[in-house]
Backbone as numpy.savetxt, mean C-alpha at the origin, in Angstrom:
# Nx Ny Nz CAx CAy CAz Cx Cy Cz
2.28 -8.50 16.74 3.66 -8.87 16.48 4.45 -7.65 16.03
5.73 -7.68 16.30 6.62 -6.59 15.89 7.92 -7.18 15.36
8.52 -6.46 14.44 9.84 -6.86 13.93 10.70 -5.62 13.77
11.97 -5.76 14.08 12.91 -4.65 13.95 14.10 -5.13 13.14
14.41 -4.39 12.08 15.50 -4.77 11.17 16.50 -3.63 11.04
17.68 -3.74 11.66 18.77 -2.80 11.38 19.70 -3.42 10.33
20.31 -2.60 9.52 21.19 -3.14 8.49 22.30 -2.16 8.17
23.46 -2.69 7.85 24.56 -1.89 7.34 25.43 -1.22 8.37
25.10 -1.33 9.65 25.86 -0.59 10.66 27.25 -1.16 10.90
27.38 -2.48 10.84 28.70 -3.09 11.02 29.60 -2.77 9.83
29.01 -2.86 8.62 29.80 -2.53 7.43 30.27 -1.09 7.45
29.45 -0.19 8.02 29.82 1.22 8.02 31.09 1.48 8.83
31.42 0.56 9.74 32.64 0.72 10.53 33.89 0.58 9.67
33.74 -0.01 8.51 34.89 -0.26 7.64 34.85 0.62 6.38
34.08 1.72 6.43 33.92 2.59 5.26 35.25 3.07 4.69
36.20 3.37 5.58 37.47 3.94 5.08 38.29 2.92 4.30
37.91 1.65 4.40 38.63 0.61 3.66 37.89 0.20 2.39
36.68 0.74 2.18 35.85 0.33 1.05 35.97 1.30 -0.11
35.75 0.79 -1.31 35.75 1.63 -2.50 34.49 2.48 -2.53
34.57 3.59 -3.28 33.46 4.55 -3.33 32.92 4.64 -4.75
31.59 4.62 -4.87 30.93 4.80 -6.16 30.93 6.29 -6.53
30.54 6.59 -7.76 30.52 7.96 -8.23 29.56 8.84 -7.41
28.49 8.24 -6.89 27.52 9.01 -6.11 27.91 9.14 -4.64
29.08 8.66 -4.28 29.57 8.79 -2.91 29.28 7.61 -2.00
28.49 6.65 -2.46 28.19 5.48 -1.63 29.37 4.52 -1.60
29.54 3.88 -0.47 30.55 2.85 -0.34 30.03 1.53 -0.90
30.92 0.72 -1.46 30.48 -0.51 -2.09 31.24 -1.71 -1.56
30.55 -2.85 -1.58 31.13 -4.13 -1.21 30.93 -5.07 -2.40
32.02 -5.63 -2.90 31.98 -6.49 -4.10 31.30 -5.77 -5.26
31.55 -4.46 -5.37 31.05 -3.68 -6.49 29.63 -3.17 -6.35
28.98 -3.45 -5.22 27.58 -3.06 -5.02 27.47 -2.23 -3.74
26.72 -1.13 -3.80 26.52 -0.29 -2.62 25.71 -1.06 -1.58
26.17 -1.06 -0.35 25.42 -1.76 0.70 24.34 -0.85 1.28
23.29 -1.47 1.81 22.17 -0.73 2.38 22.39 -0.48 3.86
21.97 0.70 4.31 22.07 1.06 5.73 20.75 1.70 6.15
20.07 1.07 7.09 18.75 1.57 7.50 18.34 0.90 8.81
17.27 1.43 9.39 16.59 0.80 10.53 15.11 0.76 10.20
14.48 -0.37 10.43 13.07 -0.56 10.03 12.30 -1.25 11.15
11.15 -0.69 11.52 10.28 -1.25 12.55 8.90 -1.46 11.94
8.35 -2.66 12.11 7.03 -2.97 11.59 6.20 -3.63 12.69
4.94 -3.21 12.80 4.05 -3.70 13.85 2.72 -4.13 13.26
2.18 -5.20 13.81 0.87 -5.70 13.38 0.08 -6.15 14.61
-1.15 -5.68 14.71 -2.05 -6.06 15.79 -3.31 -6.66 15.18
-3.67 -7.88 15.61 -4.86 -8.57 15.12 -5.75 -8.92 16.31
-7.04 -8.58 16.19 -8.02 -8.86 17.23 -9.15 -9.67 16.62
-9.49 -10.79 17.27 -10.54 -11.69 16.81 -11.59 -11.80 17.90
-12.85 -11.47 17.56 -13.93 -11.52 18.54 -15.08 -12.38 18.02
-15.26 -13.60 18.58 -16.38 -14.45 18.15 -17.73 -13.83 18.50
-18.70 -14.05 17.63 -20.09 -13.65 17.87 -20.94 -14.90 17.66
-21.07 -15.70 18.69 -21.75 -16.97 18.53 -20.80 -18.03 17.99
-21.35 -19.07 17.38 -20.56 -20.23 17.00 -19.69 -19.99 15.77
-20.26 -19.40 14.72 -19.52 -19.27 13.45 -19.45 -17.83 12.93
-19.94 -16.89 13.70 -19.85 -15.49 13.30 -18.72 -14.83 14.11
-18.06 -13.85 13.51 -17.00 -13.15 14.23 -16.73 -11.80 13.60
-16.18 -10.90 14.40 -15.65 -9.64 13.88 -14.13 -9.69 14.09
-13.41 -9.16 13.11 -11.96 -9.28 13.10 -11.34 -7.95 12.71
-10.30 -7.55 13.43 -9.64 -6.28 13.20 -8.14 -6.51 12.99
-7.55 -5.69 12.12 -6.10 -5.70 11.93 -5.61 -4.28 11.77
-4.50 -3.95 12.43 -3.85 -2.66 12.27 -2.37 -2.91 11.96
-1.87 -2.27 10.92 -0.45 -2.33 10.56 0.14 -0.93 10.64
1.29 -0.82 11.26 2.00 0.46 11.30 3.49 0.16 11.25
4.18 0.76 10.31 5.61 0.51 10.18 6.32 1.69 9.56
7.61 1.76 9.81 8.42 2.84 9.23 9.87 2.38 9.15
10.53 2.84 8.13 11.95 2.57 7.96 12.70 3.86 7.70
13.86 4.00 8.30 14.66 5.20 8.13 15.97 4.85 7.42
16.12 5.22 6.16 17.40 5.03 5.47 18.37 6.13 5.87
19.60 5.79 6.09 20.59 6.80 6.49 21.97 6.30 6.08
22.97 7.11 6.33 24.34 6.71 6.03 24.53 6.38 4.57
24.78 5.13 4.27 25.05 4.70 2.89 23.79 4.57 2.04
22.61 4.74 2.65 21.33 4.68 1.92 20.51 5.91 2.30
20.85 7.04 1.74 20.22 8.29 2.17 18.81 8.48 1.64
18.48 7.91 0.49 17.23 8.27 -0.17 16.05 7.38 0.19
16.22 6.06 0.20 15.08 5.17 0.40 15.53 3.81 0.89
14.57 3.03 1.37 14.84 1.66 1.80 15.09 0.78 0.58
15.81 -0.33 0.75 15.92 -1.29 -0.34 14.53 -1.83 -0.71
14.37 -2.26 -1.92 13.06 -2.72 -2.40 12.48 -3.80 -1.48
13.27 -4.80 -1.11 12.76 -5.92 -0.32 12.30 -5.52 1.07
12.75 -4.36 1.56 12.36 -3.91 2.90 11.41 -2.72 2.85
11.01 -2.32 1.66 10.06 -1.21 1.52 8.64 -1.70 1.80
7.76 -0.76 2.06 6.36 -1.07 2.30 5.55 -0.84 1.03
4.46 -1.57 0.88 3.54 -1.35 -0.23 2.11 -1.43 0.29
1.17 -0.96 -0.52 -0.24 -0.98 -0.14 -1.07 -1.53 -1.29
-2.23 -2.06 -0.94 -3.10 -2.68 -1.92 -2.87 -4.18 -2.00
-3.84 -4.90 -2.56 -3.68 -6.33 -2.74 -4.62 -7.15 -1.87
-4.52 -8.46 -2.00 -5.46 -9.38 -1.36 -5.38 -9.36 0.15
-4.24 -8.96 0.73 -4.08 -8.96 2.18 -3.93 -7.56 2.76
-4.25 -6.56 1.96 -4.09 -5.18 2.42 -5.34 -4.39 2.06
-5.20 -3.25 1.42 -6.35 -2.46 1.01 -6.89 -3.05 -0.30
-8.01 -3.75 -0.20 -8.49 -4.55 -1.33 -9.23 -3.76 -2.40
-9.30 -2.44 -2.25 -9.83 -1.61 -3.33 -8.80 -1.30 -4.39
-7.54 -1.74 -4.18 -6.45 -1.46 -5.12 -5.67 -2.74 -5.39
-5.08 -2.81 -6.57 -4.16 -3.90 -6.87 -2.93 -3.82 -5.97
-2.27 -4.92 -5.76 -1.08 -4.94 -4.93 -0.03 -3.99 -5.49
0.54 -3.16 -4.61 1.62 -2.22 -4.94 1.19 -1.09 -5.87
-0.11 -0.84 -5.99 -0.57 0.22 -6.88 -1.05 1.45 -6.14
-1.16 1.39 -4.82 -1.69 2.50 -4.02 -0.56 3.37 -3.47
-0.75 4.68 -3.55 0.23 5.60 -2.98 1.41 5.85 -3.91
2.47 6.41 -3.32 2.57 6.90 -1.95 1.86 8.24 -1.76
1.29 8.41 -0.56 0.64 9.67 -0.22 -0.41 10.08 -1.22
-0.30 11.30 -1.74 -1.26 11.82 -2.71 -0.61 11.97 -4.09
0.41 11.17 -4.34 1.07 11.17 -5.65 0.07 10.78 -6.73
-0.01 11.60 -7.78 -0.97 11.38 -8.85 -0.31 10.55 -9.97
-0.25 9.25 -9.75 0.43 8.41 -10.73 -0.32 8.36 -12.06
-1.61 8.64 -12.06 -2.38 8.61 -13.31 -2.03 9.79 -14.22
-1.38 10.82 -13.68 -0.94 11.94 -14.51 0.52 11.80 -14.94
1.21 10.84 -14.36 2.64 10.67 -14.62 2.84 9.58 -15.66
3.20 9.98 -16.86 3.39 9.00 -17.94 4.62 8.13 -17.71
5.47 8.52 -16.77 6.66 7.72 -16.45 6.49 6.89 -15.18
5.29 6.86 -14.64 5.07 6.11 -13.39 5.21 4.61 -13.65
5.60 3.90 -12.59 5.76 2.45 -12.69 4.54 1.75 -12.08
4.38 0.47 -12.41 3.24 -0.30 -11.90 3.39 -0.59 -10.41
4.62 -0.55 -9.91 4.89 -0.86 -8.51 5.25 0.40 -7.75
4.50 0.68 -6.68 4.75 1.84 -5.83 5.14 1.36 -4.43
6.26 1.85 -3.93 6.76 1.46 -2.62 7.06 2.70 -1.79
7.19 2.52 -0.48 7.46 3.64 0.40 8.21 3.22 1.64
8.51 4.20 2.50 9.28 3.97 3.72 8.40 3.89 4.96
7.13 4.30 4.84 6.21 4.33 5.97 4.89 3.74 5.51
4.22 3.02 6.41 2.87 2.56 6.09 1.98 2.60 7.32
0.70 2.81 7.06 -0.30 2.69 8.10 -1.56 2.17 7.44
-2.17 1.16 8.05 -3.38 0.61 7.48 -4.15 -0.20 8.49
-5.39 -0.44 8.18 -6.22 -1.25 9.04 -7.34 -1.91 8.26
-7.85 -3.02 8.78 -8.93 -3.74 8.14 -9.93 -4.22 9.18
-11.18 -4.26 8.77 -12.26 -4.82 9.59 -13.00 -5.85 8.75
-13.32 -6.99 9.33 -14.12 -7.99 8.65 -15.20 -8.54 9.58
-16.40 -8.68 9.04 -17.46 -9.45 9.70 -17.60 -10.75 8.92
-17.29 -11.86 9.57 -17.29 -13.17 8.92 -18.50 -13.98 9.36
-19.12 -14.68 8.41 -20.33 -15.45 8.68 -20.40 -16.62 7.70
-21.16 -17.68 8.05 -21.25 -18.85 7.17 -22.50 -18.82 6.29
-22.38 -19.39 5.08 -23.56 -19.73 4.28 -23.93 -21.19 4.53
-22.90 -22.03 4.55 -23.06 -23.44 4.90 -21.71 -23.96 5.36
-21.55 -25.27 5.49 -20.29 -25.82 6.01 -19.11 -25.60 5.07
-19.38 -25.36 3.78 -18.31 -25.18 2.81 -18.06 -23.71 2.49
-19.11 -22.95 2.30 -18.99 -21.57 1.82 -19.19 -20.59 2.97
-18.23 -19.72 3.15 -18.30 -18.66 4.16 -18.33 -17.30 3.46
-18.83 -16.31 4.16 -18.87 -14.97 3.60 -18.21 -13.96 4.52
-17.93 -12.78 3.99 -17.34 -11.71 4.80 -17.70 -10.36 4.21
-17.98 -9.41 5.07 -18.09 -8.01 4.70 -16.88 -7.31 5.29
-16.20 -6.49 4.49 -14.96 -5.90 5.00 -14.87 -4.42 4.67
-14.01 -3.76 5.44 -13.69 -2.35 5.25 -12.19 -2.19 5.48
-11.50 -1.58 4.51 -10.05 -1.41 4.58 -9.68 0.07 4.48
-8.61 0.43 5.15 -8.07 1.80 5.07 -6.55 1.72 5.11
-5.88 2.64 4.42 -4.42 2.64 4.50 -3.75 3.40 3.37
-2.43 3.53 3.50 -1.61 4.15 2.47 -0.15 3.95 2.86
0.74 4.33 1.97 2.17 4.35 2.25 2.70 5.75 1.95
3.90 6.04 2.44 4.54 7.34 2.21 6.05 7.15 2.13
6.72 8.14 1.58 8.18 8.18 1.62 8.61 9.08 2.78
9.78 8.79 3.33 10.32 9.62 4.41 10.73 10.98 3.88
11.39 10.98 2.73 11.88 12.22 2.14 11.13 12.53 0.86
11.15 13.77 0.45 10.49 14.18 -0.79 11.14 13.48 -1.97
10.32 12.86 -2.81 10.77 12.21 -4.03 10.35 13.10 -5.20
11.31 13.69 -5.88 10.98 14.63 -6.95 10.24 13.95 -8.10
10.36 12.64 -8.20 9.65 11.91 -9.26 8.24 11.51 -8.85
7.92 11.67 -7.56 6.59 11.31 -7.06 6.11 12.40 -6.10
5.75 13.54 -6.67 5.35 14.69 -5.88 4.13 14.36 -5.01
4.19 14.75 -3.75 3.09 14.48 -2.83 3.19 13.14 -2.14
4.29 12.42 -2.36 4.40 11.09 -1.79 5.01 11.04 -0.41
5.61 12.13 0.06 6.27 12.09 1.37 5.27 12.29 2.51
5.60 11.76 3.66 4.69 11.84 4.80 4.73 13.24 5.41
3.55 13.73 5.81 3.42 15.04 6.43 2.52 14.92 7.66
2.29 16.03 8.33 1.42 16.03 9.50 -0.03 15.74 9.13
-0.36 15.82 7.85 -1.71 15.53 7.39 -1.85 14.11 6.85
-0.99 13.22 7.27 -0.99 11.86 6.73 -2.35 11.17 6.90
-3.03 11.44 8.02 -4.31 10.77 8.29 -5.40 11.21 7.32
-5.20 12.36 6.65 -6.15 12.82 5.64 -5.87 12.16 4.29
-4.81 11.38 4.21 -4.41 10.78 2.95 -4.64 9.26 2.93
-5.50 8.78 3.81 -5.82 7.35 3.85 -6.82 7.02 2.74
-6.53 5.96 2.00 -7.45 5.45 1.00 -8.41 4.47 1.67
-9.69 4.52 1.28 -10.71 3.70 1.92 -11.36 2.79 0.88
-11.71 1.57 1.32 -12.37 0.62 0.44 -13.28 -0.28 1.27
-14.28 -0.84 0.63 -15.18 -1.80 1.28 -15.51 -2.89 0.27
-16.03 -4.01 0.76 -16.35 -5.06 -0.18 -16.94 -6.29 0.45
-17.03 -7.32 -0.38 -17.65 -8.59 0.01 -16.72 -9.73 -0.40
-16.63 -10.74 0.45 -15.76 -11.87 0.15 -16.44 -13.20 0.29
-16.01 -14.16 -0.51 -16.43 -15.56 -0.41 -15.22 -16.40 -0.05
-15.40 -17.33 0.89 -14.31 -18.21 1.32 -14.81 -19.64 1.24
-14.08 -20.49 0.52 -14.43 -21.89 0.37 -13.53 -22.70 1.29
-14.14 -23.24 2.35 -13.41 -23.89 3.43 -13.33 -25.39 3.16
-12.13 -25.85 2.75 -11.90 -27.26 2.48 -11.17 -27.95 3.64
-11.35 -27.43 4.83 -10.75 -27.95 6.06 -9.24 -27.73 6.12
-8.50 -28.27 5.16 -7.05 -28.15 5.19 -6.55 -26.84 4.60
-7.37 -26.20 3.78 -7.00 -24.90 3.23 -8.27 -24.16 2.83
-8.13 -22.86 2.66 -9.25 -21.99 2.32 -8.92 -21.23 1.04
-9.83 -21.28 0.08 -9.71 -20.47 -1.14 -10.59 -19.24 -0.96
-10.02 -18.08 -1.24 -10.71 -16.82 -0.94 -10.84 -15.95 -2.18
-12.04 -15.39 -2.37 -12.30 -14.39 -3.40 -12.86 -13.15 -2.72
-12.21 -12.01 -2.90 -12.64 -10.75 -2.30 -12.85 -9.71 -3.39
-14.01 -9.08 -3.39 -14.28 -7.98 -4.32 -14.22 -6.68 -3.53
-13.18 -5.88 -3.79 -12.99 -4.62 -3.10 -13.41 -3.44 -3.95
-14.15 -2.52 -3.36 -14.63 -1.34 -4.07 -13.99 -0.10 -3.45
-13.19 0.66 -4.19 -12.62 1.89 -3.64 -13.73 2.87 -3.27
-13.61 3.45 -2.10 -14.58 4.46 -1.65 -13.99 5.86 -1.65
-12.69 5.95 -1.34 -12.03 7.25 -1.31 -10.59 7.10 -1.81
-10.25 7.94 -2.79 -8.90 7.96 -3.34 -8.29 9.33 -3.06
-7.34 9.42 -2.12 -6.82 10.73 -1.71 -5.98 11.43 -2.76
-5.56 10.73 -3.81 -4.73 11.36 -4.83 -5.57 12.15 -5.85
-6.87 11.95 -5.85 -7.73 12.66 -6.80 -7.99 14.09 -6.33
-8.50 14.97 -7.21 -8.89 16.31 -6.79 -9.89 16.24 -5.63
-9.84 17.20 -4.72 -10.64 17.13 -3.49 -12.13 16.97 -3.75
-12.64 17.59 -4.80 -14.08 17.54 -5.06 -14.53 16.23 -5.69
-13.61 15.30 -5.89 -13.97 14.03 -6.53 -13.29 12.84 -5.88
-12.83 12.99 -4.64 -12.11 11.91 -3.96 -13.02 10.78 -3.51
-14.28 11.05 -3.25 -15.23 10.05 -2.79 -16.01 9.48 -3.97
-16.38 8.22 -3.87 -17.05 7.53 -4.98 -18.39 8.17 -5.34
-19.04 8.80 -4.36 -20.35 9.40 -4.61 -20.25 10.82 -5.16
-19.04 11.36 -5.28 -18.88 12.72 -5.80 -18.80 12.72 -7.31
-18.92 13.90 -7.88 -18.95 14.05 -9.33 -17.62 13.62 -9.96
-17.72 13.09 -11.16 -16.54 12.69 -11.93 -15.92 13.86 -12.69
-16.63 14.98 -12.76 -16.21 16.10 -13.61 -14.83 16.67 -13.26
-14.49 16.88 -11.95 -13.15 17.41 -11.65 -12.02 16.49 -12.13
-12.24 15.19 -12.08 -11.24 14.23 -12.55 -11.06 14.35 -14.06
-12.17 14.42 -14.79 -12.11 14.57 -16.25 -11.42 15.87 -16.62
-11.74 16.94 -15.88 -11.12 18.24 -16.17 -9.62 18.19 -15.94
-9.19 17.50 -14.88 -7.76 17.38 -14.61 -7.05 16.64 -15.73
-7.68 15.58 -16.25 -7.09 14.83 -17.36 -7.01 15.69 -18.62
-8.05 16.45 -18.89 -8.04 17.32 -20.07 -6.99 18.42 -19.95
-6.83 18.97 -18.74 -5.82 20.01 -18.53 -4.41 19.46 -18.75
-4.20 18.21 -18.39 -2.86 17.61 -18.48 -2.57 17.05 -19.88
-3.55 16.37 -20.48 -3.30 15.64 -21.72 -4.09 16.16 -22.92
-5.01 17.11 -22.70 -5.82 17.59 -23.80 -7.04 16.72 -24.01
-7.81 17.05 -25.03 -9.07 16.36 -25.29 -8.87 14.91 -25.72
-7.65 14.54 -26.09 -7.40 13.17 -26.53 -6.99 12.23 -25.42
-7.25 12.59 -24.18 -6.82 11.76 -23.05 -7.43 10.36 -23.09
-8.61 10.20 -23.71 -9.28 8.91 -23.73 -8.48 7.86 -24.49
-7.64 8.28 -25.40 -6.85 7.32 -26.19 -5.64 6.79 -25.42
-5.38 7.35 -24.24 -4.20 6.96 -23.46 -4.44 5.75 -22.56
-5.70 5.31 -22.47 -6.01 4.16 -21.63 -5.84 4.43 -20.14
-6.16 5.64 -19.71 -6.01 6.01 -18.31 -7.07 5.31 -17.47
-6.77 5.08 -16.18 -7.72 4.34 -15.34 -8.99 5.12 -15.08
-10.08 4.38 -14.85 -11.32 5.01 -14.42 -11.14 5.47 -12.98
-12.01 6.37 -12.56 -11.84 6.98 -11.24 -11.92 5.94 -10.12
-12.91 5.08 -10.17 -13.07 4.03 -9.15 -13.38 2.72 -9.86
-12.46 1.77 -9.75 -12.62 0.48 -10.41 -12.57 -0.63 -9.37
-13.63 -1.43 -9.21 -13.59 -2.55 -8.27 -12.47 -3.52 -8.62
-11.90 -4.15 -7.59 -10.80 -5.09 -7.78 -11.18 -6.45 -7.19
-10.98 -7.50 -7.99 -11.23 -8.86 -7.53 -9.91 -9.50 -7.16
-9.83 -10.01 -5.93 -8.60 -10.60 -5.42 -8.80 -12.08 -5.11
-7.78 -12.85 -5.43 -7.76 -14.29 -5.13 -6.70 -14.55 -4.07
-7.04 -15.36 -3.09 -6.07 -15.64 -2.04 -6.25 -17.04 -1.48
-5.23 -17.52 -0.79 -5.28 -18.77 -0.07 -5.22 -18.43 1.42
-6.22 -18.86 2.18 -6.28 -18.53 3.59 -6.93 -17.18 3.83
-7.17 -16.87 5.09 -7.77 -15.59 5.44 -6.74 -14.47 5.29
-7.20 -13.23 5.08 -6.26 -12.13 4.90 -5.52 -11.76 6.18
-6.09 -12.14 7.32 -5.44 -11.92 8.62 -6.18 -12.72 9.67
């Protein structure tokens, strides 16, 4: 499936009649209007393996270009995010990315991270335990990026090396099939975090470069700040299959 969302182009025809904010944006009813074009694509492939076994693939690719009256970023409702029960399950929803931005070093970072570009994919092998309980093994990859450099989130903009900045996760899921609806529990384990120092981006690599980076930034008292562990499994609850 694909969706295309243009916005603000008709309003821009009347810019000379609209009031201007201090930052130069035109406003309607006192609020700056958004101007952008956004394309989002999703491809899902389902391949049965016998009666109740299957392999399932999903690829998401989307981008939005803010311009004109919205030069810096997409509106929040049209921005992309990564992580969560239906995306990269090694991260909480909206906590992944953008790019290689080190939010764990930024004391002013927010819990919600959004971007203008996304790419991600998921693989699931689904199988039954019995008529009620189903299982799944999954592998997720993905990230988000900003179109332009964000001075508050260094490393978050998309570059030619975007494919080297994909976060990877794997895990196991339980699905309780009640015929009319499915309750889902997925345990996602981060395997690769591209925002970490290169020598510690993979789960099997040493933790020492990460600790050193924290000490260099915050000093020996970094442990009192409640900073995240390098790789923390995430348990997700959902209704229905993730795709």
